[in-house]
PDB file of C-alpha atoms in Angstrom:
ATOM      1  CA  UNK A  17     127.733  54.281  72.640  1.00  0.00           C
ATOM      2  CA  UNK A  18     126.903  55.641  75.841  1.00  0.00           C
ATOM      3  CA  UNK A  19     128.405  55.768  78.911  1.00  0.00           C
ATOM      4  CA  UNK A  20     128.170  52.891  81.057  1.00  0.00           C
ATOM      5  CA  UNK A  21     126.937  54.448  83.885  1.00  0.00           C
ATOM      6  CA  UNK A  22     124.325  56.386  81.301  1.00  0.00           C
ATOM      7  CA  UNK A  23     120.932  55.891  81.034  1.00  0.00           C
ATOM      8  CA  UNK A  24     118.907  54.724  78.292  1.00  0.00           C
ATOM      9  CA  UNK A  25     116.937  57.725  77.773  1.00  0.00           C
ATOM     10  CA  UNK A  26     120.364  59.592  77.753  1.00  0.00           C
ATOM     11  CA  UNK A  27     121.462  57.426  74.903  1.00  0.00           C
ATOM     12  CA  UNK A  28     117.672  58.096  73.421  1.00  0.00           C
ATOM     13  CA  UNK A  29     118.120  61.334  73.421  1.00  0.00           C
ATOM     14  CA  UNK A  30     121.330  61.808  72.116  1.00  0.00           C
ATOM     15  CA  UNK A  31     120.301  59.968  68.739  1.00  0.00           C
ATOM     16  CA  UNK A  32     117.110  61.813  68.747  1.00  0.00           C
ATOM     17  CA  UNK A  33     118.690  65.214  68.769  1.00  0.00           C
ATOM     18  CA  UNK A  34     121.141  63.638  66.437  1.00  0.00           C
ATOM     19  CA  UNK A  35     117.638  62.196  63.728  1.00  0.00           C
ATOM     20  CA  UNK A  36     116.644  65.858  64.679  1.00  0.00           C
ATOM     21  CA  UNK A  37     119.624  67.821  63.060  1.00  0.00           C
ATOM     22  CA  UNK A  38     120.062  65.022  60.007  1.00  0.00           C
ATOM     23  CA  UNK A  39     117.119  65.713  58.694  1.00  0.00           C
ATOM     24  CA  UNK A  40     116.908  69.081  59.432  1.00  0.00           C
ATOM     25  CA  UNK A  41     119.459  69.252  56.568  1.00  0.00           C
ATOM     26  CA  UNK A  42     117.413  66.039  54.608  1.00  0.00           C
ATOM     27  CA  UNK A  43     117.831  67.844  51.527  1.00  0.00           C
ATOM     28  CA  UNK A  44     121.277  69.790  51.467  1.00  0.00           C
ATOM     29  CA  UNK A  45     122.988  66.314  52.762  1.00  0.00           C
ATOM     30  CA  UNK A  46     121.828  64.264  50.273  1.00  0.00           C
ATOM     31  CA  UNK A  47     119.609  62.660  52.635  1.00  0.00           C
ATOM     32  CA  UNK A  48     117.004  59.354  51.700  1.00  0.00           C
ATOM     33  CA  UNK A  49     116.113  58.294  55.433  1.00  0.00           C
ATOM     34  CA  UNK A  50     117.108  57.595  58.687  1.00  0.00           C
ATOM     35  CA  UNK A  51     117.102  55.028  60.348  1.00  0.00           C
ATOM     36  CA  UNK A  52     117.654  54.239  63.973  1.00  0.00           C
ATOM     37  CA  UNK A  53     117.697  50.835  65.956  1.00  0.00           C
ATOM     38  CA  UNK A  54     119.254  49.108  69.311  1.00  0.00           C
ATOM     39  CA  UNK A  55     122.627  47.769  68.680  1.00  0.00           C
ATOM     40  CA  UNK A  56     124.689  44.976  71.385  1.00  0.00           C
ATOM     41  CA  UNK A  57     124.156  46.246  74.224  1.00  0.00           C
ATOM     42  CA  UNK A  58     121.462  48.396  75.843  1.00  0.00           C
ATOM     43  CA  UNK A  59     124.523  51.375  75.945  1.00  0.00           C
ATOM     44  CA  UNK A  60     124.934  50.681  72.267  1.00  0.00           C
ATOM     45  CA  UNK A  61     122.416  52.167  69.225  1.00  0.00           C
ATOM     46  CA  UNK A  62     123.104  52.360  65.442  1.00  0.00           C
ATOM     47  CA  UNK A  63     121.555  54.194  63.207  1.00  0.00           C
ATOM     48  CA  UNK A  64     121.540  53.411  59.343  1.00  0.00           C
ATOM     49  CA  UNK A  65     121.820  57.353  57.094  1.00  0.00           C
ATOM     50  CA  UNK A  66     120.697  57.073  53.056  1.00  0.00           C
ATOM     51  CA  UNK A  67     121.199  58.392  50.808  1.00  0.00           C
ATOM     52  CA  UNK A  68     118.973  59.615  47.778  1.00  0.00           C
ATOM     53  CA  UNK A  69     120.052  58.102  44.337  1.00  0.00           C
ATOM     54  CA  UNK A  70     123.690  59.063  42.903  1.00  0.00           C
ATOM     55  CA  UNK A  71     121.283  61.103  39.795  1.00  0.00           C
ATOM     56  CA  UNK A  72     120.011  62.644  42.232  1.00  0.00           C
ATOM     57  CA  UNK A  73     123.004  63.884  44.713  1.00  0.00           C
ATOM     58  CA  UNK A  74     123.732  67.523  44.878  1.00  0.00           C
ATOM     59  CA  UNK A  75     127.187  66.722  46.832  1.00  0.00           C
ATOM     60  CA  UNK A  76     129.720  64.287  46.115  1.00  0.00           C
ATOM     61  CA  UNK A  77     129.679  61.644  48.811  1.00  0.00           C
ATOM     62  CA  UNK A  78     132.166  62.522  50.919  1.00  0.00           C
ATOM     63  CA  UNK A  79     131.293  66.131  51.195  1.00  0.00           C
ATOM     64  CA  UNK A  80     128.089  65.602  52.071  1.00  0.00           C
ATOM     65  CA  UNK A  81     129.489  62.533  54.542  1.00  0.00           C
ATOM     66  CA  UNK A  82     132.303  65.349  56.555  1.00  0.00           C
ATOM     67  CA  UNK A  83     128.987  67.332  56.918  1.00  0.00           C
ATOM     68  CA  UNK A  84     127.097  64.896  59.041  1.00  0.00           C
ATOM     69  CA  UNK A  85     130.393  64.213  60.817  1.00  0.00           C
ATOM     70  CA  UNK A  86     130.324  67.876  61.955  1.00  0.00           C
ATOM     71  CA  UNK A  87     126.979  67.209  62.938  1.00  0.00           C
ATOM     72  CA  UNK A  88     127.666  64.120  65.705  1.00  0.00           C
ATOM     73  CA  UNK A  89     127.411  64.896  69.251  1.00  0.00           C
ATOM     74  CA  UNK A  90     130.847  65.323  70.950  1.00  0.00           C
ATOM     75  CA  UNK A  91     129.870  63.975  75.076  1.00  0.00           C
ATOM     76  CA  UNK A  92     131.790  63.108  77.836  1.00  0.00           C
ATOM     77  CA  UNK A  93     131.377  59.515  77.144  1.00  0.00           C
ATOM     78  CA  UNK A  94     130.234  58.788  74.901  1.00  0.00           C
ATOM     79  CA  UNK A  95     132.055  56.584  71.547  1.00  0.00           C
ATOM     80  CA  UNK A  96     130.187  57.621  68.512  1.00  0.00           C
ATOM     81  CA  UNK A  97     132.144  56.106  65.433  1.00  0.00           C
ATOM     82  CA  UNK A  98     130.333  56.913  61.013  1.00  0.00           C
ATOM     83  CA  UNK A  99     131.319  54.394  59.044  1.00  0.00           C
ATOM     84  CA  UNK A 100     129.592  53.191  55.033  1.00  0.00           C
ATOM     85  CA  UNK A 101     128.118  51.202  52.926  1.00  0.00           C
ATOM     86  CA  UNK A 102     127.551  51.493  49.412  1.00  0.00           C
ATOM     87  CA  UNK A 103     127.463  54.399  46.739  1.00  0.00           C
TER      88      UNK A 103
END
């Protein structure tokens, strides 16, 4: 979530910055793809990270998740959460 008084452009720029950071480390983090789409409100975006097939991964999933967590932006007024499903 972006701040309630933030603009859509600011939220989009933050999300794009994270997307670029993830994609620039795609091989090191075993990322197959990153998807970004609108959320529940104008200041909410959802980013999904898809990992490579388990047999093609270099890192244990937990290590990749911690590395991704370290890349999440820390900005006043922004709320960022990380969760995952399956594989």
